[in-house]
Coordinates of N, CA and C in Angstrom, one line a residue:
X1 N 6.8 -36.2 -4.2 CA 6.4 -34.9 -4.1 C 5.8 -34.5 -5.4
X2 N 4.8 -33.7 -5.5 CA 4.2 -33.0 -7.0 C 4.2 -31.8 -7.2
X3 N 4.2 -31.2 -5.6 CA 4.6 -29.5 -5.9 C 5.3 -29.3 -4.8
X4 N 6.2 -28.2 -5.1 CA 7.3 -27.8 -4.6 C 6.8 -26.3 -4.9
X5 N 7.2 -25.4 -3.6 CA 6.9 -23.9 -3.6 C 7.8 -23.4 -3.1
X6 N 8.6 -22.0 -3.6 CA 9.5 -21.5 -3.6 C 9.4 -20.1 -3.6
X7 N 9.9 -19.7 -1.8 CA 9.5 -18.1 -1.6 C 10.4 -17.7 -1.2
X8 N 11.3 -16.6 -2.4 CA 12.0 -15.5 -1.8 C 11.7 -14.5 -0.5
X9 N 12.2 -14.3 0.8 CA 12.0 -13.5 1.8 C 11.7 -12.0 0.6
X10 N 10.9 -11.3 1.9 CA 10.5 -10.1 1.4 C 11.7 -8.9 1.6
X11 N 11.6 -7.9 0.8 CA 12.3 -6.9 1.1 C 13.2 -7.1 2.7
X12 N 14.5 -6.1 2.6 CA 14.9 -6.7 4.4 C 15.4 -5.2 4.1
X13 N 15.6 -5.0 5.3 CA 16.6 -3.3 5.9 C 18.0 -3.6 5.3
X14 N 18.2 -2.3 5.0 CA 20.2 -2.3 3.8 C 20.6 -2.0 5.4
X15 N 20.6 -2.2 6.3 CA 21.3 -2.2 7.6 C 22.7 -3.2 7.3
X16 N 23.6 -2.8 6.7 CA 25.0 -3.2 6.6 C 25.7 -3.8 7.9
X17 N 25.4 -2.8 8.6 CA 26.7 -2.6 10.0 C 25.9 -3.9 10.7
X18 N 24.9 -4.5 10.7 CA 24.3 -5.4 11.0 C 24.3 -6.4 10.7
X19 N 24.3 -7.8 11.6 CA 24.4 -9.1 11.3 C 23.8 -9.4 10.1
X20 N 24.0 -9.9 8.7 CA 23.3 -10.6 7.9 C 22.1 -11.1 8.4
X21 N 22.4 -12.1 9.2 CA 21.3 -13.0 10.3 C 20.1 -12.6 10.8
X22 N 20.8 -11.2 11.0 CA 19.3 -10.5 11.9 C 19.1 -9.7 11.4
X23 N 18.9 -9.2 9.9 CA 18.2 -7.7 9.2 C 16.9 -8.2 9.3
X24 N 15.8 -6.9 9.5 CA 14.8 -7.5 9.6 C 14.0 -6.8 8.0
X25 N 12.7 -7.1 8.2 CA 11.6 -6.7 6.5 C 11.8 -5.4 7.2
X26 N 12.1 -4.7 5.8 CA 11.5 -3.0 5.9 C 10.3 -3.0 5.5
X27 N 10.1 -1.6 5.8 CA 8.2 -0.8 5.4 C 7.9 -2.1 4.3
X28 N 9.0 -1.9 3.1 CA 8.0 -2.3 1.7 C 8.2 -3.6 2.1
X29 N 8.8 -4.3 2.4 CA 9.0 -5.8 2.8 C 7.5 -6.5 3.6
X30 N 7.3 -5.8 4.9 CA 6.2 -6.0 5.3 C 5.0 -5.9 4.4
X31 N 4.8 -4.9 3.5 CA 3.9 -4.4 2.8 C 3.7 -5.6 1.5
X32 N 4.7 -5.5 0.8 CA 5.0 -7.0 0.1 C 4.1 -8.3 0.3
X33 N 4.7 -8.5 1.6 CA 4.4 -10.6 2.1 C 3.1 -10.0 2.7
X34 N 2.7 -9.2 3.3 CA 1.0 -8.9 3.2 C 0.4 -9.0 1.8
X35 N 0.6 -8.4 0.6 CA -0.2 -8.5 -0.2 C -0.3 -9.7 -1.0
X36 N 1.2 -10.6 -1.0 CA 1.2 -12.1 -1.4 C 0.8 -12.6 -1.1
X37 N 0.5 -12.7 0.9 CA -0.4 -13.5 1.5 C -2.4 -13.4 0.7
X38 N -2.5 -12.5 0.9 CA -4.2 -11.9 0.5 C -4.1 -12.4 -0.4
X39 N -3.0 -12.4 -1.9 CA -3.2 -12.8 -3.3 C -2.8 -14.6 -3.2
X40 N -2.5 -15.2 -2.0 CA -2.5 -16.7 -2.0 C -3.4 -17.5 -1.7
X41 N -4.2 -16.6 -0.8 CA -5.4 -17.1 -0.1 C -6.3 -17.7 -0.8
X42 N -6.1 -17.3 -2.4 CA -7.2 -17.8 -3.4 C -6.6 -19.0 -3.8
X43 N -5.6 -19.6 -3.4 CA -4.8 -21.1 -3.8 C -5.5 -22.1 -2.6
X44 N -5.9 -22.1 -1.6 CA -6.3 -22.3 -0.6 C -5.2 -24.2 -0.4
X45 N -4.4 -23.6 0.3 CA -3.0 -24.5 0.3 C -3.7 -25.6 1.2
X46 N -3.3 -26.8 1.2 CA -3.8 -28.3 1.8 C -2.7 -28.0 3.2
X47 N -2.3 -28.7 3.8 CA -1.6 -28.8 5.3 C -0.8 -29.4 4.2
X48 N 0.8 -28.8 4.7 CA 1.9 -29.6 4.0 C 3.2 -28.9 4.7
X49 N 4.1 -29.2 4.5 CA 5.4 -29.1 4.6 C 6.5 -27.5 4.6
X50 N 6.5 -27.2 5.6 CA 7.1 -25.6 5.0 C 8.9 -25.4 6.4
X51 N 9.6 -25.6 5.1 CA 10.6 -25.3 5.4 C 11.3 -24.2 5.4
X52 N 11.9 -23.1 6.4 CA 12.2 -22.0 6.2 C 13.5 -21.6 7.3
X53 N 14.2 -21.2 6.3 CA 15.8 -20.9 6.8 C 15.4 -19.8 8.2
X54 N 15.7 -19.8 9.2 CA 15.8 -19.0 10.4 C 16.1 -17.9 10.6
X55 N 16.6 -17.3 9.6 CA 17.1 -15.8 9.3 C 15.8 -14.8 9.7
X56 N 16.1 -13.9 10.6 CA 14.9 -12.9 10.9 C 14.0 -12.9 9.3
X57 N 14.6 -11.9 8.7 CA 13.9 -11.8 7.3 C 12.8 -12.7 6.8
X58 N 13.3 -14.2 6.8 CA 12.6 -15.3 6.6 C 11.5 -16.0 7.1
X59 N 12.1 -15.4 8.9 CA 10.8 -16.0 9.3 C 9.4 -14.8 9.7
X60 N 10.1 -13.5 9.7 CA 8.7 -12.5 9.2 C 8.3 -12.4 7.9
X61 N 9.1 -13.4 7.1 CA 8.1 -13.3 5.7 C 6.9 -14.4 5.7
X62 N 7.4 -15.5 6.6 CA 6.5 -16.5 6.6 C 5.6 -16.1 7.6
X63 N 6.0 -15.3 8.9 CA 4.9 -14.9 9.5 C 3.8 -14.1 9.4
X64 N 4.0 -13.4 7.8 CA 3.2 -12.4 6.9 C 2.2 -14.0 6.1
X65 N 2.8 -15.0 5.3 CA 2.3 -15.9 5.0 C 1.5 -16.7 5.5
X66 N 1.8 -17.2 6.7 CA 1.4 -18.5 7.1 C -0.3 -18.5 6.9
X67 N -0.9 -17.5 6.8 CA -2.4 -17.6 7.1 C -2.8 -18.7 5.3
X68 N -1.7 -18.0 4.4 CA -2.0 -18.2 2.9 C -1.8 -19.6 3.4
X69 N -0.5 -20.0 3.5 CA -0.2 -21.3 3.4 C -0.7 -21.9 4.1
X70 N -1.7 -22.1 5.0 CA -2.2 -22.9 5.7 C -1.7 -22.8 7.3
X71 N -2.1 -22.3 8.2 CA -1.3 -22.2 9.5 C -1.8 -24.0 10.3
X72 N -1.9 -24.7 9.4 CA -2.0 -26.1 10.4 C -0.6 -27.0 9.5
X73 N -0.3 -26.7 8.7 CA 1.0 -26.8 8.0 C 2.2 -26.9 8.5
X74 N 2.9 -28.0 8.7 CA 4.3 -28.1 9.9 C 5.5 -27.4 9.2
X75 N 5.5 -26.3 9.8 CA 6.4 -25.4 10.0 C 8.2 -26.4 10.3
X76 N 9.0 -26.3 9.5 CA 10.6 -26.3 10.3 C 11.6 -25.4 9.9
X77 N 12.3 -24.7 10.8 CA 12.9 -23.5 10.8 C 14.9 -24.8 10.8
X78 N 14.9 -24.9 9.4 CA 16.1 -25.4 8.7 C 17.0 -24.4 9.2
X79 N 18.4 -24.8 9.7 CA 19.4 -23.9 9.7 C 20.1 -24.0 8.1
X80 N 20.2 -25.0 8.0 CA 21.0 -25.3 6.3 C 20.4 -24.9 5.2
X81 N 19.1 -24.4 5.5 CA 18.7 -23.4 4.6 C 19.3 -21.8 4.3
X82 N 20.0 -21.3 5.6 CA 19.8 -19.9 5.3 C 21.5 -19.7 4.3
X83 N 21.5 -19.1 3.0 CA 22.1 -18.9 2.4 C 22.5 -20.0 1.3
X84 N 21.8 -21.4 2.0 CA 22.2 -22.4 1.2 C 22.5 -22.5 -0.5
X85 N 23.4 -23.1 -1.1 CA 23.6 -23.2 -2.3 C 22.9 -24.2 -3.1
X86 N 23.2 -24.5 -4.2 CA 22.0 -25.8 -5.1 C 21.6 -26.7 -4.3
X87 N 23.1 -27.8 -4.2 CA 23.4 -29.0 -3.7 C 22.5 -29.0 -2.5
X88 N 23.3 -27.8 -1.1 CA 22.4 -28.2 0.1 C 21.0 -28.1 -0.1
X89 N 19.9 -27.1 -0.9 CA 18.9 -27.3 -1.5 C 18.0 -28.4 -1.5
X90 N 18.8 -29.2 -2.9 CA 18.1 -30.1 -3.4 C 18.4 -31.3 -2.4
X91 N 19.3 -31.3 -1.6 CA 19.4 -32.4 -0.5 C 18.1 -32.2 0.3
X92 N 17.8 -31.0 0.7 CA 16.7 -30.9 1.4 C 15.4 -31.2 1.2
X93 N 15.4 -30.7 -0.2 CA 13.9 -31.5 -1.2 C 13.7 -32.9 -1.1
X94 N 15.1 -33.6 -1.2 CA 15.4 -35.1 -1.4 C 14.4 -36.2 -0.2
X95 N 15.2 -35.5 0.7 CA 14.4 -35.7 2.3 C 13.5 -35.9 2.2
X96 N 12.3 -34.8 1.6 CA 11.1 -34.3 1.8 C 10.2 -35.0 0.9
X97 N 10.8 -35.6 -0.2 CA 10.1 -36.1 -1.6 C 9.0 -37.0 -1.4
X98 N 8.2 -37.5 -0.4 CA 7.6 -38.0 -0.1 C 6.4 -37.4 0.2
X99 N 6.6 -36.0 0.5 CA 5.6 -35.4 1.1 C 4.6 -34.9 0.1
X100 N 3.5 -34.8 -0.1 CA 3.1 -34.0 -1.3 C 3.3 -33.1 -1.8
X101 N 3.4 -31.9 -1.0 CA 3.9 -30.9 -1.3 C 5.0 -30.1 0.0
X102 N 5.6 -29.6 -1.1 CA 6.9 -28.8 0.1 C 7.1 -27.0 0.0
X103 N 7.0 -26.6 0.9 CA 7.5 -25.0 0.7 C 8.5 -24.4 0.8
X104 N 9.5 -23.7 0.4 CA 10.8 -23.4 0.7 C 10.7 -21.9 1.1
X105 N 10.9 -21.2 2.1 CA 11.5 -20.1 2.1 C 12.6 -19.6 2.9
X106 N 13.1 -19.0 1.9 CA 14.7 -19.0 1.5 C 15.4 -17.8 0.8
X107 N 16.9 -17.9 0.3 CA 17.5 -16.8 -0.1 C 18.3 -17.0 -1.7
X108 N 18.2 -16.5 -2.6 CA 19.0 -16.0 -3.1 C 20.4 -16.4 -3.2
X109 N 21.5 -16.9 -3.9 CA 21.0 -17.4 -4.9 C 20.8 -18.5 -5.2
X110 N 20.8 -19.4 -4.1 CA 20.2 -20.7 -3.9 C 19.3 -20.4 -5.0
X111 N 18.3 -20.6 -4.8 CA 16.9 -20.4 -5.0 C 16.5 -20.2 -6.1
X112 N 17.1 -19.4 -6.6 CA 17.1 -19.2 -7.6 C 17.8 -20.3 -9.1
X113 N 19.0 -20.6 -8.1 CA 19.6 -21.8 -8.9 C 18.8 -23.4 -8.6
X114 N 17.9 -23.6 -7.8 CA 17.3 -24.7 -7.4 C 16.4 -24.2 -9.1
X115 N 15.7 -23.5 -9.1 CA 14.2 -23.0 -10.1 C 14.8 -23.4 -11.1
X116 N 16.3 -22.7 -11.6 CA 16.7 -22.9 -13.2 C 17.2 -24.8 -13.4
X117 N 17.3 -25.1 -11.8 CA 17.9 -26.7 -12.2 C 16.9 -27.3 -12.3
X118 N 15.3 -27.6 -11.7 CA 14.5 -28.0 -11.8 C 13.6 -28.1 -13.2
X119 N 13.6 -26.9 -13.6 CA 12.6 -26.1 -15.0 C 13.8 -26.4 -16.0
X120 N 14.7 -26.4 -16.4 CA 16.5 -26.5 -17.0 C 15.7 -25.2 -18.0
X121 N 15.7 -23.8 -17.3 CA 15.0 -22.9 -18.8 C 15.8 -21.9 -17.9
X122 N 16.5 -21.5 -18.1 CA 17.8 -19.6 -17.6 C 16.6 -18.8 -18.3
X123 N 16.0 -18.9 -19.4 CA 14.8 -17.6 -19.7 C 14.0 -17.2 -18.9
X124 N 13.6 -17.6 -17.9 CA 13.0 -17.3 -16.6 C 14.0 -15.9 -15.8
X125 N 12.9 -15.0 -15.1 CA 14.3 -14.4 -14.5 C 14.3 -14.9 -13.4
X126 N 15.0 -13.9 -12.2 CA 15.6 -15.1 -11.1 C 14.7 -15.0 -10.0
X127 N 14.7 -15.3 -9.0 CA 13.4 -14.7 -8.0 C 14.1 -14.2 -7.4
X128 N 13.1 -12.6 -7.7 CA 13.4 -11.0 -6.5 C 12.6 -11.4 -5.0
X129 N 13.0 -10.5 -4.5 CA 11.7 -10.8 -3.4 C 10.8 -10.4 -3.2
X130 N 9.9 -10.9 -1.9 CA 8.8 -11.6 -2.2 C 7.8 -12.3 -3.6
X131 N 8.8 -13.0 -3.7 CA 8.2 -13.8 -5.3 C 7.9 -15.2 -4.5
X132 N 7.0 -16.1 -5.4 CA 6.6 -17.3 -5.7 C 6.6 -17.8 -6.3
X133 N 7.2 -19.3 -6.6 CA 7.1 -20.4 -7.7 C 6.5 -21.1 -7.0
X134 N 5.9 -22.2 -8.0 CA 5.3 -22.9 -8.0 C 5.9 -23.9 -8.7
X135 N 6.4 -25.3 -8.6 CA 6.9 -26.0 -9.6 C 6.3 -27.5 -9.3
X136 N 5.6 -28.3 -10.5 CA 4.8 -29.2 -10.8 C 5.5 -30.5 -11.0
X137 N 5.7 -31.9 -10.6 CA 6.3 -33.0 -10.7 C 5.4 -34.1 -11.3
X138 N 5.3 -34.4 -12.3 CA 4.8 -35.2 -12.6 C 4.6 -36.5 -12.2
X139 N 5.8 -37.2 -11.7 CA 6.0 -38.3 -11.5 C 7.0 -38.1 -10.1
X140 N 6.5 -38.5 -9.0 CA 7.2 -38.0 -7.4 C 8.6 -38.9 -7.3
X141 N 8.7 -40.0 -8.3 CA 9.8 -40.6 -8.3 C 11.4 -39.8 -9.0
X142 N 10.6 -38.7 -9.6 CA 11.7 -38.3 -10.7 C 11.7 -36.1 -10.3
X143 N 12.6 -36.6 -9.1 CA 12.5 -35.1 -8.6 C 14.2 -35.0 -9.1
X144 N 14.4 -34.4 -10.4 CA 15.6 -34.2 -10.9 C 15.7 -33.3 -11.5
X145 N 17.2 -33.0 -12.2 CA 17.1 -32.0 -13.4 C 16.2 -32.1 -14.4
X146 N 15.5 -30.7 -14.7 CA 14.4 -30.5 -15.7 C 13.5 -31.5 -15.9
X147 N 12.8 -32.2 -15.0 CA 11.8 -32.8 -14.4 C 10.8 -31.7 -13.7
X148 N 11.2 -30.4 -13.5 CA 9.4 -29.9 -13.0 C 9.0 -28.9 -13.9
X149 N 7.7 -28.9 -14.1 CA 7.3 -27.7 -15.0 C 6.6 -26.6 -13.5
X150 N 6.7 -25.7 -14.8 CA 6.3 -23.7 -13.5 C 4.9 -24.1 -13.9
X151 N 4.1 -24.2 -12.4 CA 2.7 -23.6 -12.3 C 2.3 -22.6 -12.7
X152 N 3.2 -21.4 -12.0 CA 2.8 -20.2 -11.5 C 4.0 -19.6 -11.0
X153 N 4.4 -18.5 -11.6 CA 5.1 -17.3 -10.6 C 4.7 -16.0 -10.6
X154 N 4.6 -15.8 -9.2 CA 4.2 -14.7 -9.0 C 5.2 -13.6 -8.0
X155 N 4.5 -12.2 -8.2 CA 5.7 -11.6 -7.7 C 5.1 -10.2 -6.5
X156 N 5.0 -10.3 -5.8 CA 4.4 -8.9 -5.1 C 5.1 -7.3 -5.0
X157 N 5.2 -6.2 -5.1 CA 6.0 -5.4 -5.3 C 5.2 -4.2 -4.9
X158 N 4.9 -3.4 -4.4 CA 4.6 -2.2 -4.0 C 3.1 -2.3 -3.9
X159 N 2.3 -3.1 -3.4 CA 1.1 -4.0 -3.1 C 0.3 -4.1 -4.4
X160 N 1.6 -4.8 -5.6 CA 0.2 -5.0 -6.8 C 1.1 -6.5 -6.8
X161 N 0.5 -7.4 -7.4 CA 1.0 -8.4 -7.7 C 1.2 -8.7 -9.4
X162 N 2.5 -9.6 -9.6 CA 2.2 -9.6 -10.9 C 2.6 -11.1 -11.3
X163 N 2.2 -11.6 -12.7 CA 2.7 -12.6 -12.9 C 3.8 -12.6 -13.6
X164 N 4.9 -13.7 -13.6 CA 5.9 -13.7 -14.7 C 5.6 -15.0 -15.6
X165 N 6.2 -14.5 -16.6 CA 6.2 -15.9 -17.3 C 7.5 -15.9 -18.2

């Protein structure tokens, strides 16, 4: 693998009394993965690999995306993704390492701890949502700790986009 992509779900409903499982994007959530989509489209993504935890949230963020990411792109709706921790994570990448490139979308704070084990840099902040990384492998043999450098993160929020660095 040489790139690896990593998408925080968008905004979800604070609907408490409700299944974790099934909160769905609020207003700004929808409004969010719309504007990341529009601001991806200029990446113009190859067909690749897009793995996304099942969680309502998750998969109306990618249903906001898919146009960016390429909708001829094989979609799999991972269960061991949703809430997953480092380990189950990086098992999943492991699988996948062959593929050129891989998408993740996913939760918190997986995700966030996958970015700091890959990059080995905590100066980074963590990914809010609807954010994007981007992480670069130089060598597809050596998908390990602090082995990828950040392409790109980017972040959508009240329909501006921004970069972090």
């Amino acid at each position: 693998m040489k790139f690896l992509n990593i998408i925080r779900h968008a905004k979800a409903e604070n609907n408490f009394l409700k299944n974790d499982f099934t909160r769905e994007l609020n207003e700004r959530g929808q409004n969010d993965s719309k504007c990341l989509n529009d601001f991806l489209l200029n990446y113009s993504f190859k067909k690749h690999k897009i793995i996304c935890s099942p969680s309502v949230r998750t998969v109306q963020t990618y249903e906001n995306l898919k146009v960016s990411l390429n909708e001829k792109s094989h979609i799999i709706f991972q269960e061991d993704l949703y809430l997953a921790n480092l380990e189950a994570i990086y098992d999943l990448i492991i699988k996948e390492k062959k593929s050129s490139m891989i998408t993740l979308i996913g939760h918190n704070p997986g995700l966030t701890d996958i970015l700091y084990f890959f990059l080995r840099n905590l100066d980074i902040p963590e990914l809010k949502t609807s954010s994007i990384v981007q992480i670069f492998f130089s060598n597809s043999n050596e998908i390990s700790k602090g082995k990828g450098s950040l392409n790109f993160f980017v972040k959508s929020k009240n329909n501006k986009i921004s970069f972090i660095s």
